[in-house]
Amino acid sequence: MPHLPNLRHLRLFIAFADGGSLTAAAEALAVTQPAASQAIRSLEQSLDATLIDRAGMEMTGEGRMVLERFRRIFDFLRQAAGTSKSATARVESRLAWPHVRSVAAFAVHGSFSAAARSLDQSEPAVQRAAREAEVVVGTPLFEGSGRAIDLTPAGAVAARQFSLALAEFESARIQLMEARHRYEGRVSIGTLPLTRTFLVPDAVAVLAGRYPQAQFEILEGSYDALIGDLERGRIDMLVGALRDGFASKTLHQERLFDYELKVVGRAGHPLMGKALITPGDLAEFSWVVARHGTPSRHVFDTMAASFPDNHPARRSVESGSLNAIRGVLLKSDHLALLSLHQMRYDLEAGFLAALDCPLPTSRRSVGLTLRRHFLPTRLQSEFLTTLREASAGLSE
């Protein structure tokens, strides 16, 4: 687990930037000038950077680079306190990284015992830090007792803001390394089924070849789980089918390309080569369908509504796993709704084929979901550019 410098030291550096001198910073935080100077040196050592030029007592380029990140960290922490001025003041003066980590880890892992294991600490230490965070924030963050402890609504907000603060500090570290041409940071990508087999792997391959020391984390999961990870800063972006009517105060969508779903089955399927495929023909076969709430499932349900009354839709398999869908299609006469991009390798190899069966309501958009005010590192920004470039010309 990387070392985190004292949050008070970050505040001192911000006060130096605001006041223009170490003396002013020391006065603002009610410490002596030698103590302030020592705090800044400790901060520089933890970052392996020079933030202040002692000769002229001016901020260095590295100092200017991290200043915005440090301000954003405290913006996130203050938002955890809500609108209370007294709580905001306590957060700025008394909150420490152990408080932040303990609440954030509880939100991810769902219990103090699991949070303690993830932090490699004792459960009493993690629970004590989390309860201290409640006092600092000035509102209950947890409810229940024993094994039935959960976050309150205020606790969920605080956990999200704490997680974003942790991610922001890690971005500051990465940004300093990038300035020295050391691309050793991480890009964490949440993926939905449509982009797991072609767009995201293609972009990762390009960037991994360009920066062999960089790390790329590709995460799968349900849409709701990945949206939660994105809001907490657990992942940097979500790539996949966009949601109609999407509205969020914290996230926004960006379209990359459009696609159409096709009815797909194994090569040699009984319906392959049929000149005119009717809803009744489609109703004769079992289907592999996407999960409820997904754009693909909505298209299927709309199509199935046209099946004859005596042939209800046979949703015999429900899965969001492309490997599972592929396996069922190859070994049976099941059908599925898929984009040609998803199955391009199997289509090219002749294992699967698309039926000549237009679906007029199947056009959808693929894109990015990002945090509002997301400030990417250079590596993250370059990955986003690569995704956008790789998406050009993909619209079906």
CSV table of N, CA and C in Angstrom, one decimal, residues 33 48 53 93 98 128 158 163 180 204 227 261 282 301 309 311 319 341 360 367 380:
chain,number,residue,atom,x,y,z
A,33,GLN,N,7.0,28.4,11.7
A,33,GLN,CA,7.6,28.4,10.4
A,33,GLN,C,8.5,27.2,10.3
A,48,ASP,N,8.7,12.3,-3.8
A,48,ASP,CA,9.9,12.3,-4.6
A,48,ASP,C,9.9,13.4,-5.6
A,53,ASP,N,11.0,26.0,-4.6
A,53,ASP,CA,12.4,26.4,-4.9
A,53,ASP,C,12.9,27.3,-3.7
A,93,SER,N,-9.4,20.5,9.0
A,93,SER,CA,-8.3,20.5,10.1
A,93,SER,C,-8.1,19.2,10.8
A,98,PRO,N,-6.2,7.8,7.3
A,98,PRO,CA,-6.8,6.6,7.9
A,98,PRO,C,-8.3,6.6,8.0
A,128,ARG,N,-12.3,1.8,14.4
A,128,ARG,CA,-12.0,3.0,15.2
A,128,ARG,C,-11.8,4.2,14.3
A,158,ALA,N,-20.2,10.3,1.7
A,158,ALA,CA,-18.9,10.5,2.2
A,158,ALA,C,-17.9,9.4,1.6
A,163,SER,N,-13.3,8.2,-1.7
A,163,SER,CA,-12.7,7.4,-2.7
A,163,SER,C,-12.1,8.2,-3.8
A,180,ARG,N,8.3,13.1,-16.0
A,180,ARG,CA,9.7,12.6,-16.1
A,180,ARG,C,9.7,11.5,-17.2
A,204,VAL,N,-6.3,-1.0,-25.8
A,204,VAL,CA,-5.3,-1.4,-24.8
A,204,VAL,C,-4.0,-1.9,-25.5
A,227,ILE,N,-21.2,1.5,-12.9
A,227,ILE,CA,-21.5,2.9,-12.6
A,227,ILE,C,-21.1,3.3,-11.2
A,261,LEU,N,-28.1,-4.4,-34.0
A,261,LEU,CA,-28.1,-5.8,-33.5
A,261,LEU,C,-28.6,-6.6,-34.7
A,282,LEU,N,-38.8,-17.1,-36.1
A,282,LEU,CA,-38.0,-16.8,-35.0
A,282,LEU,C,-38.5,-17.4,-33.7
A,301,ASP,N,-37.2,-7.8,-26.3
A,301,ASP,CA,-38.5,-7.8,-25.8
A,301,ASP,C,-39.5,-7.1,-26.9
A,309,ASP,N,-49.2,-15.5,-30.9
A,309,ASP,CA,-49.6,-15.7,-29.5
A,309,ASP,C,-49.4,-17.2,-29.1
A,311,HIS,N,-46.9,-18.9,-30.0
A,311,HIS,CA,-45.4,-19.2,-29.9
A,311,HIS,C,-44.7,-18.1,-29.0
A,319,SER,N,-27.8,-14.3,-20.2
A,319,SER,CA,-26.4,-14.1,-19.9
A,319,SER,C,-25.8,-12.8,-20.4
A,341,HIS,N,-19.9,-6.5,-34.6
A,341,HIS,CA,-18.5,-6.2,-34.0
A,341,HIS,C,-18.2,-7.2,-33.0
A,360,PRO,N,-35.7,-3.2,-37.5
A,360,PRO,CA,-35.7,-1.7,-37.7
A,360,PRO,C,-35.5,-0.9,-36.4
A,367,GLY,N,-20.6,4.2,-26.4
A,367,GLY,CA,-19.8,5.4,-26.0
A,367,GLY,C,-19.1,5.3,-24.7
A,380,GLN,N,-4.1,8.4,-19.3
A,380,GLN,CA,-5.6,8.3,-19.4
A,380,GLN,C,-6.1,9.1,-20.5
